[in-house]
Structure formats: structure tokens, C-alpha cells
């Protein structure tokens, strides 16, 4: 564990140094191709850095955060995305580059009743996370039921951890931040789920990096705006082609004759997402024992920190006695 933490510190220092370079030098270069060239070495480095970590508990979040940072820096090359306009100081620039956060563009004041409802919903999610973690720790349910808990477990874990992280950074940075999720279980279509409710920061980055440029190019080459839109959706959701199929079907005259009730569309959407992820995503996850490894690594980390704290406490007591 000590060796892994040393590697984590080295990755963190390398990341901060790289982001500092991006704050001071590239902004002096006119936005466009030449600024992108100046940032590309950092983008390549961010793809390599997670390889220096061997524990999934650290390597997986590091890979996700650094890939997201790459998207932000690419957008920054063209004066777009969450790093544009340029933050006023290097601390803000580092936070908005390295963390999954984005300024809230048009914050809307919410009524007291809505705030209270959101608080209750979040509290329920925290309780559900505790219950599921307890079930996984003691393995009190049959394996098939534990397997079925993976999709809600993953969502609630991300929702709770990212919400707490966002609240903390909102206090530190003193600015409103965009939420990461918008109640994805209320989605009425795949397009609604992936584009407007699930992982909103990644969706916004992909829309700016892939969807918008591809659509502009296709509009110049094609006379049909619908065709350009479908191609740009396919480019953005290349791993979720069903979204393109859904968009295409919705635009047919046959589909427009039918009106699907909102509750039914929500059940169909969430059911489709759960079944496909349970079928395509979780089997390799389970075969590699990622969850068990992360639990074991978390236990090792807690034990390591506890031993360090005990050592420091005993050392302090010895010094005070002497």
C-alpha cells in the first residue's frame, strides 16, 4: 500500500505540473490549431499516467478524471468548454481541469419545497447505499440477487459520492456547480437518459468535442439536416448505437402516430439500460472481481492510515514525555 500511495503522489504531482503549464503557456497562443499542438503532449501524458497505478481503487478513477481532463483541454484549445473563459487563478484552473465539475451557467432559484424534496431523495439514496454495501460485505443474499443489485449500486454510489464532492467544492470555490446526474431513473427515452440525465458533464464534453463538430461538417457535405444529426449522434454514442436507432425511429411517420405514456416510456428506458448494462458491462466486471478488489484495497488503505495515525500518536506521546 505504501508503494502504491507513493505512485499516487507522483501521478498527482505530475498532473499538477502539467496543468500549471497549460495555465501559463497555451493561453498566450491564439486559440485554434497551434494552441492544440501546445497542449497535445499533456493530453498524451494524461493517457499514460494511470498506468503507473496498479490498484483499481486508484487507477480507475484516475483514468476517468484524466480522460475527462483531456476533453476539457481540447475544448480549451478552441476557447470552449468549462475552462473558457480562463479561470482567474491557477487553483481554479486546476480544480476545473482535474475534477469532474463545471460552473452552472444559469442557476435557477428553487422553491423551498423542491429543496426539501431533493434533500429527502438524497437521504434515501444514502440509506440505500449503506444497505447495499452491508449486503455486499456480508453476502447475505444469493449470488443472482447480488448480481441484480450491481446497476442500482453503481448509480447510487456515483450519485452520493459525486454530490458530496460537488457540495464540498461549491463551498470551497464559492460558485454554483452543475449536478452530475438529473434523476436518470425518470428518463423517458435513451436519448433523454444519455444526453440529458446521466453523467451530464461527460455528455456536455462529448457534445462539444464530437457531436457539434461532426454535425457542422456533415451539414456542409449533406443537404439533409436529419442525416447530419444522425451521423453526429452515431459518432458521439458509438458504443450505444441503440440511441441512434431510437432517434431514427422517432422521426418516422409511423412512430409519430403513437403516443406512449410517460410512465411506460420510463419503465421501458430504465429496463433497457439495466438489462443491456447487466448483459454487456457487468459480466467482465464480475469476472475480474473489481468490486471485491476495491473493497479489499479500501480495507488495506484504512488499515494503513490507522497504523500511521497510531504511530504518529505514540511518537507524539514519547516526545511529550521526554
Short mmCIF file of C-alpha atoms in Angstrom, two decimals:
data_model
loop_
_atom_site.label_atom_id
_atom_site.label_comp_id
_atom_site.label_asym_id
_atom_site.label_seq_id
_atom_site.Cartn_x
_atom_site.Cartn_y
_atom_site.Cartn_z
CA UNK A 1 0.00 0.00 0.00
CA UNK A 2 2.84 2.42 0.83
CA UNK A 3 4.39 1.89 -2.61
CA UNK A 4 1.01 2.45 -4.30
CA UNK A 5 0.46 5.68 -2.35
CA UNK A 6 3.91 6.88 -3.42
CA UNK A 7 2.95 6.21 -7.03
CA UNK A 8 -0.32 8.07 -6.47
CA UNK A 9 1.57 11.08 -5.13
CA UNK A 10 3.89 11.04 -8.17
CA UNK A 11 0.90 10.89 -10.53
CA UNK A 12 -0.74 13.77 -8.65
CA UNK A 13 2.40 15.93 -8.76
CA UNK A 14 2.87 15.21 -12.49
CA UNK A 15 -0.76 16.15 -13.12
CA UNK A 16 -0.50 19.44 -11.21
CA UNK A 17 2.74 20.38 -13.01
CA UNK A 18 1.15 19.62 -16.39
CA UNK A 19 -1.98 21.63 -15.59
CA UNK A 20 0.21 24.54 -14.41
CA UNK A 21 1.96 24.51 -17.79
CA UNK A 22 -1.46 24.59 -19.52
CA UNK A 23 -2.49 27.59 -17.40
CA UNK A 24 0.59 29.73 -18.11
CA UNK A 25 1.76 28.96 -21.68
CA UNK A 26 -1.10 27.90 -24.02
CA UNK A 27 -3.35 30.91 -23.21
CA UNK A 28 -0.62 33.12 -24.70
CA UNK A 29 -1.14 31.30 -28.01
CA UNK A 30 -4.09 32.18 -30.20
CA UNK A 31 -6.92 29.66 -29.87
CA UNK A 32 -7.04 27.02 -32.56
CA UNK A 33 -4.64 24.53 -34.09
CA UNK A 34 -1.39 25.91 -32.62
CA UNK A 35 -2.76 26.05 -29.07
CA UNK A 36 -3.98 22.46 -29.51
CA UNK A 37 -0.45 21.44 -30.58
CA UNK A 38 0.98 23.02 -27.42
CA UNK A 39 -1.49 21.07 -25.25
CA UNK A 40 -1.24 17.67 -27.01
CA UNK A 41 1.85 16.48 -25.02
CA UNK A 42 -0.13 16.95 -21.81
CA UNK A 43 -3.09 15.05 -23.28
CA UNK A 44 -0.81 12.14 -24.18
CA UNK A 45 0.77 12.19 -20.71
CA UNK A 46 -2.67 12.06 -19.08
CA UNK A 47 -3.41 8.86 -21.02
CA UNK A 48 -0.21 7.26 -19.70
CA UNK A 49 -0.23 8.35 -16.05
CA UNK A 50 -2.95 5.91 -14.83
CA UNK A 51 -0.74 3.02 -15.98
CA UNK A 52 1.63 3.77 -13.11
CA UNK A 53 -1.10 2.78 -10.64
CA UNK A 54 -1.80 -0.90 -10.02
CA UNK A 55 -4.76 -0.76 -7.61
CA UNK A 56 -8.17 -0.42 -9.36
CA UNK A 57 -9.28 1.71 -6.38
CA UNK A 58 -6.89 4.41 -7.62
CA UNK A 59 -6.22 3.61 -11.29
CA UNK A 60 -9.87 3.57 -12.43
CA UNK A 61 -10.84 6.99 -11.00
CA UNK A 62 -7.52 8.44 -12.17
CA UNK A 63 -8.10 7.19 -15.73
CA UNK A 64 -11.64 8.62 -15.84
CA UNK A 65 -10.61 12.00 -14.41
CA UNK A 66 -7.59 12.36 -16.71
CA UNK A 67 -9.54 11.39 -19.84
CA UNK A 68 -12.15 13.97 -18.88
CA UNK A 69 -9.33 16.48 -18.34
CA UNK A 70 -8.12 15.71 -21.87
CA UNK A 71 -11.56 16.56 -23.27
CA UNK A 72 -11.60 19.84 -21.33
CA UNK A 73 -8.12 20.80 -22.53
CA UNK A 74 -9.00 20.03 -26.15
CA UNK A 75 -12.06 22.27 -25.85
CA UNK A 76 -9.89 24.91 -24.14
CA UNK A 77 -7.68 24.91 -27.25
CA UNK A 78 -10.63 26.40 -29.13
CA UNK A 79 -11.87 28.67 -26.29
CA UNK A 80 -14.76 26.36 -25.44
CA UNK A 81 -15.83 24.16 -22.54
CA UNK A 82 -15.60 24.62 -18.76
CA UNK A 83 -12.11 26.19 -18.94
CA UNK A 84 -13.31 29.07 -21.09
CA UNK A 85 -13.22 31.87 -20.14
CA UNK A 86 -9.88 31.25 -18.44
CA UNK A 87 -10.30 30.98 -14.63
CA UNK A 88 -8.79 33.88 -12.71
CA UNK A 89 -6.11 31.86 -10.89
CA UNK A 90 -4.23 28.58 -11.15
CA UNK A 91 -6.12 26.99 -8.25
CA UNK A 92 -9.46 27.42 -10.01
CA UNK A 93 -7.95 26.27 -13.31
CA UNK A 94 -6.55 23.13 -11.67
CA UNK A 95 -9.87 22.31 -9.98
CA UNK A 96 -11.94 22.77 -13.14
CA UNK A 97 -9.42 20.72 -15.16
CA UNK A 98 -8.78 17.80 -12.82
CA UNK A 99 -12.14 17.40 -11.10
CA UNK A 100 -15.48 16.39 -12.67
CA UNK A 101 -17.07 19.81 -12.14
CA UNK A 102 -18.41 22.63 -14.27
CA UNK A 103 -19.79 26.07 -13.46
CA UNK A 104 -23.55 26.35 -13.50
CA UNK A 105 -24.31 28.68 -16.38
CA UNK A 106 -27.83 29.79 -15.48
CA UNK A 107 -28.53 28.88 -11.85
CA UNK A 108 -32.27 28.80 -11.20
CA UNK A 109 -33.55 29.53 -7.71
CA UNK A 110 -35.62 26.64 -6.39
CA UNK A 111 -38.60 26.84 -4.09
CA UNK A 112 -38.18 25.69 -0.51
CA UNK A 113 -40.42 22.69 -1.12
CA UNK A 114 -38.25 21.50 -4.01
CA UNK A 115 -35.06 21.86 -1.95
CA UNK A 116 -36.62 19.85 0.86
CA UNK A 117 -37.74 17.14 -1.55
CA UNK A 118 -34.25 16.89 -3.08
CA UNK A 119 -32.80 16.63 0.42
CA UNK A 120 -35.13 13.75 1.28
CA UNK A 121 -34.37 11.99 -2.01
CA UNK A 122 -30.63 12.32 -1.38
CA UNK A 123 -31.07 10.99 2.18
CA UNK A 124 -32.91 7.95 0.80
CA UNK A 125 -30.05 7.32 -1.64
CA UNK A 126 -27.51 7.47 1.20
CA UNK A 127 -29.53 4.90 3.17
CA UNK A 128 -29.82 2.66 0.09
CA UNK A 129 -26.06 2.85 -0.44
CA UNK A 130 -25.47 1.80 3.17
CA UNK A 131 -27.89 -1.13 2.86
CA UNK A 132 -26.35 -2.38 -0.39
CA UNK A 133 -22.80 -2.07 0.97
CA UNK A 134 -23.90 -4.08 4.02
CA UNK A 135 -25.39 -6.78 1.78
CA UNK A 136 -22.22 -7.00 -0.31
CA UNK A 137 -19.99 -7.09 2.75
CA UNK A 138 -21.86 -9.93 4.46
CA UNK A 139 -23.08 -11.60 1.25
CA UNK A 140 -26.40 -12.42 2.86
CA UNK A 141 -28.25 -12.70 -0.47
CA UNK A 142 -27.97 -15.35 -3.21
CA UNK A 143 -25.37 -14.54 -5.93
CA UNK A 144 -28.06 -13.89 -8.58
CA UNK A 145 -29.68 -11.23 -6.36
CA UNK A 146 -26.32 -9.64 -5.56
CA UNK A 147 -25.68 -9.51 -9.31
CA UNK A 148 -29.01 -7.77 -9.85
CA UNK A 149 -28.00 -5.11 -7.31
CA UNK A 150 -24.97 -4.02 -9.37
CA UNK A 151 -26.76 -1.41 -11.56
CA UNK A 152 -28.53 0.43 -8.69
CA UNK A 153 -25.40 0.07 -6.54
CA UNK A 154 -23.21 1.69 -9.20
CA UNK A 155 -25.67 4.54 -9.73
CA UNK A 156 -26.26 5.28 -6.03
CA UNK A 157 -22.52 5.09 -5.28
CA UNK A 158 -21.72 7.60 -8.03
CA UNK A 159 -24.67 9.85 -7.15
CA UNK A 160 -23.87 10.05 -3.43
CA UNK A 161 -20.09 10.41 -3.75
CA UNK A 162 -20.23 12.98 -6.58
CA UNK A 163 -22.97 15.01 -4.87
CA UNK A 164 -20.98 15.24 -1.62
CA UNK A 165 -17.88 16.14 -3.63
CA UNK A 166 -19.81 18.84 -5.52
CA UNK A 167 -21.18 20.33 -2.29
CA UNK A 168 -17.68 20.46 -0.81
CA UNK A 169 -16.20 22.18 -3.87
CA UNK A 170 -19.16 24.57 -4.07
CA UNK A 171 -18.23 25.77 -0.57
CA UNK A 172 -14.50 25.95 -1.36
CA UNK A 173 -14.78 27.62 -4.78
CA UNK A 174 -17.78 29.78 -3.81
CA UNK A 175 -19.63 29.22 -7.08
CA UNK A 176 -22.60 27.15 -8.23
CA UNK A 177 -21.66 23.87 -9.94
CA UNK A 178 -23.64 21.75 -12.37
CA UNK A 179 -25.09 18.49 -10.95
CA UNK A 180 -23.66 15.25 -12.34
CA UNK A 181 -26.99 13.45 -12.65
CA UNK A 182 -30.57 14.57 -13.18
CA UNK A 183 -32.66 11.70 -11.80
CA UNK A 184 -31.78 9.24 -14.63
CA UNK A 185 -34.43 6.77 -13.43
CA UNK A 186 -37.05 9.27 -14.70
CA UNK A 187 -35.73 9.16 -18.30
CA UNK A 188 -38.40 8.66 -20.97
CA UNK A 189 -36.02 7.60 -23.77
CA UNK A 190 -32.43 6.52 -24.38
CA UNK A 191 -31.72 9.94 -25.84
CA UNK A 192 -33.11 11.55 -22.69
CA UNK A 193 -31.14 9.15 -20.45
CA UNK A 194 -27.70 9.53 -22.06
CA UNK A 195 -27.99 13.12 -23.27
CA UNK A 196 -29.86 14.96 -20.50
CA UNK A 197 -29.83 12.89 -17.30
CA UNK A 198 -26.81 10.57 -16.99
CA UNK A 199 -23.34 11.99 -16.27
CA UNK A 200 -24.15 15.47 -17.56
CA UNK A 201 -20.57 16.73 -17.55
CA UNK A 202 -19.36 13.93 -19.83
CA UNK A 203 -22.39 14.39 -22.08
CA UNK A 204 -21.66 18.13 -22.39
CA UNK A 205 -17.99 17.47 -23.18
CA UNK A 206 -18.79 14.84 -25.79
CA UNK A 207 -21.43 17.11 -27.32
CA UNK A 208 -18.90 19.93 -27.67
CA UNK A 209 -15.94 17.72 -28.73
CA UNK A 210 -17.70 15.27 -31.05
CA UNK A 211 -21.37 15.93 -31.72
CA UNK A 212 -21.23 19.63 -32.68
CA UNK A 213 -18.09 19.47 -34.93
CA UNK A 214 -19.29 16.31 -36.70
CA UNK A 215 -22.73 17.79 -37.29
CA UNK A 216 -21.28 21.00 -38.74
CA UNK A 217 -19.08 19.05 -41.16
CA UNK A 218 -21.94 16.77 -42.18
CA UNK A 219 -24.27 19.74 -42.74
CA UNK A 220 -21.78 21.14 -45.22
CA UNK A 221 -21.49 17.83 -47.06
CA UNK A 222 -25.16 16.77 -46.96
CA UNK A 223 -28.35 18.53 -47.91
CA UNK A 224 -30.37 16.77 -45.17
CA UNK A 225 -30.01 18.10 -41.65
CA UNK A 226 -31.61 14.89 -40.29
CA UNK A 227 -28.85 12.77 -41.82
CA UNK A 228 -26.18 15.05 -40.39
CA UNK A 229 -27.80 14.81 -36.97
CA UNK A 230 -27.94 11.00 -37.06
CA UNK A 231 -24.29 10.73 -38.08
CA UNK A 232 -23.22 13.09 -35.29
CA UNK A 233 -25.26 11.08 -32.76
CA UNK A 234 -23.62 7.88 -34.00
CA UNK A 235 -20.17 9.44 -33.65
CA UNK A 236 -20.95 10.53 -30.10
CA UNK A 237 -22.66 7.33 -28.95
CA UNK A 238 -20.58 4.86 -30.95
CA UNK A 239 -20.79 2.37 -28.09
CA UNK A 240 -24.56 2.86 -27.77
CA UNK A 241 -25.88 2.53 -31.33
CA UNK A 242 -29.36 1.84 -29.97
CA UNK A 243 -29.65 5.57 -29.27
CA UNK A 244 -29.23 6.30 -32.98
CA UNK A 245 -31.87 3.70 -33.81
CA UNK A 246 -34.25 5.27 -31.32
CA UNK A 247 -33.74 8.75 -32.82
CA UNK A 248 -34.29 7.42 -36.35
CA UNK A 249 -37.46 5.53 -35.38
CA UNK A 250 -38.90 8.57 -33.61
CA UNK A 251 -38.65 10.58 -36.82
CA UNK A 252 -40.66 8.12 -38.87
CA UNK A 253 -44.32 8.88 -39.62
CA UNK A 254 -45.33 5.50 -38.17
CA UNK A 255 -43.81 6.28 -34.76
CA UNK A 256 -45.24 9.79 -34.64
CA UNK A 257 -48.78 8.38 -34.81
CA UNK A 258 -48.34 6.60 -31.49
CA UNK A 259 -48.27 8.35 -28.13
CA UNK A 260 -46.54 6.36 -25.37
CA UNK A 261 -47.49 7.21 -21.81
CA UNK A 262 -44.68 8.75 -19.78
CA UNK A 263 -44.68 6.07 -17.09
CA UNK A 264 -44.44 3.28 -19.69
CA UNK A 265 -41.62 5.04 -21.56
CA UNK A 266 -39.70 5.44 -18.27
CA UNK A 267 -40.08 1.75 -17.43
CA UNK A 268 -39.00 0.71 -20.93
CA UNK A 269 -35.99 3.06 -20.92
CA UNK A 270 -34.68 2.18 -17.48
CA UNK A 271 -35.37 -1.51 -18.10
CA UNK A 272 -33.45 -1.42 -21.38
CA UNK A 273 -30.47 0.35 -19.79
CA UNK A 274 -30.38 -2.04 -16.82
CA UNK A 275 -30.67 -5.17 -18.99
CA UNK A 276 -28.02 -4.07 -21.53
CA UNK A 277 -25.53 -2.97 -18.87
CA UNK A 278 -26.18 -6.14 -16.87
CA UNK A 279 -25.53 -8.15 -20.05
CA UNK A 280 -22.61 -6.23 -21.60
CA UNK A 281 -20.88 -4.28 -18.84
CA UNK A 282 -21.11 -6.24 -15.61
CA UNK A 283 -20.00 -9.77 -16.70
CA UNK A 284 -16.36 -8.68 -17.33
CA UNK A 285 -16.60 -6.51 -14.19
CA UNK A 286 -17.62 -9.55 -12.16
CA UNK A 287 -15.13 -11.91 -13.80
CA UNK A 288 -12.27 -9.57 -12.87
CA UNK A 289 -13.59 -9.25 -9.28
CA UNK A 290 -13.29 -5.46 -9.44
CA UNK A 291 -15.75 -4.86 -6.60
CA UNK A 292 -14.03 -7.33 -4.30
CA UNK A 293 -10.61 -5.91 -5.16
CA UNK A 294 -11.80 -2.37 -4.43
CA UNK A 295 -13.29 -3.45 -1.09
CA UNK A 296 -10.03 -5.21 -0.16
CA UNK A 297 -7.93 -2.24 -1.28
CA UNK A 298 -10.15 0.15 0.71
CA UNK A 299 -9.66 -2.07 3.78
CA UNK A 300 -5.89 -2.04 3.23
CA UNK A 301 -5.92 1.74 2.88
CA UNK A 302 -7.96 2.22 6.06
CA UNK A 303 -5.68 -0.19 7.95
CA UNK A 304 -2.57 1.57 6.63
CA UNK A 305 -3.86 5.01 7.65
CA UNK A 306 -4.92 3.70 11.07
CA UNK A 307 -1.45 2.27 11.70
CA UNK A 308 0.16 5.53 10.60
CA UNK A 309 -2.08 7.55 12.89
CA UNK A 310 -1.35 5.24 15.83
CA UNK A 311 2.38 5.52 15.11
CA UNK A 312 2.21 9.32 14.99
CA UNK A 313 0.18 9.40 18.21
CA UNK A 314 2.69 7.16 20.05
CA UNK A 315 5.59 9.20 18.69
CA UNK A 316 3.94 12.39 19.94
CA UNK A 317 3.40 10.86 23.37
CA UNK A 318 7.06 9.76 23.60
CA UNK A 319 8.26 13.23 22.62
CA UNK A 320 5.97 14.88 25.16
CA UNK A 321 7.21 12.54 27.94
CA UNK A 322 10.85 13.22 27.09
#
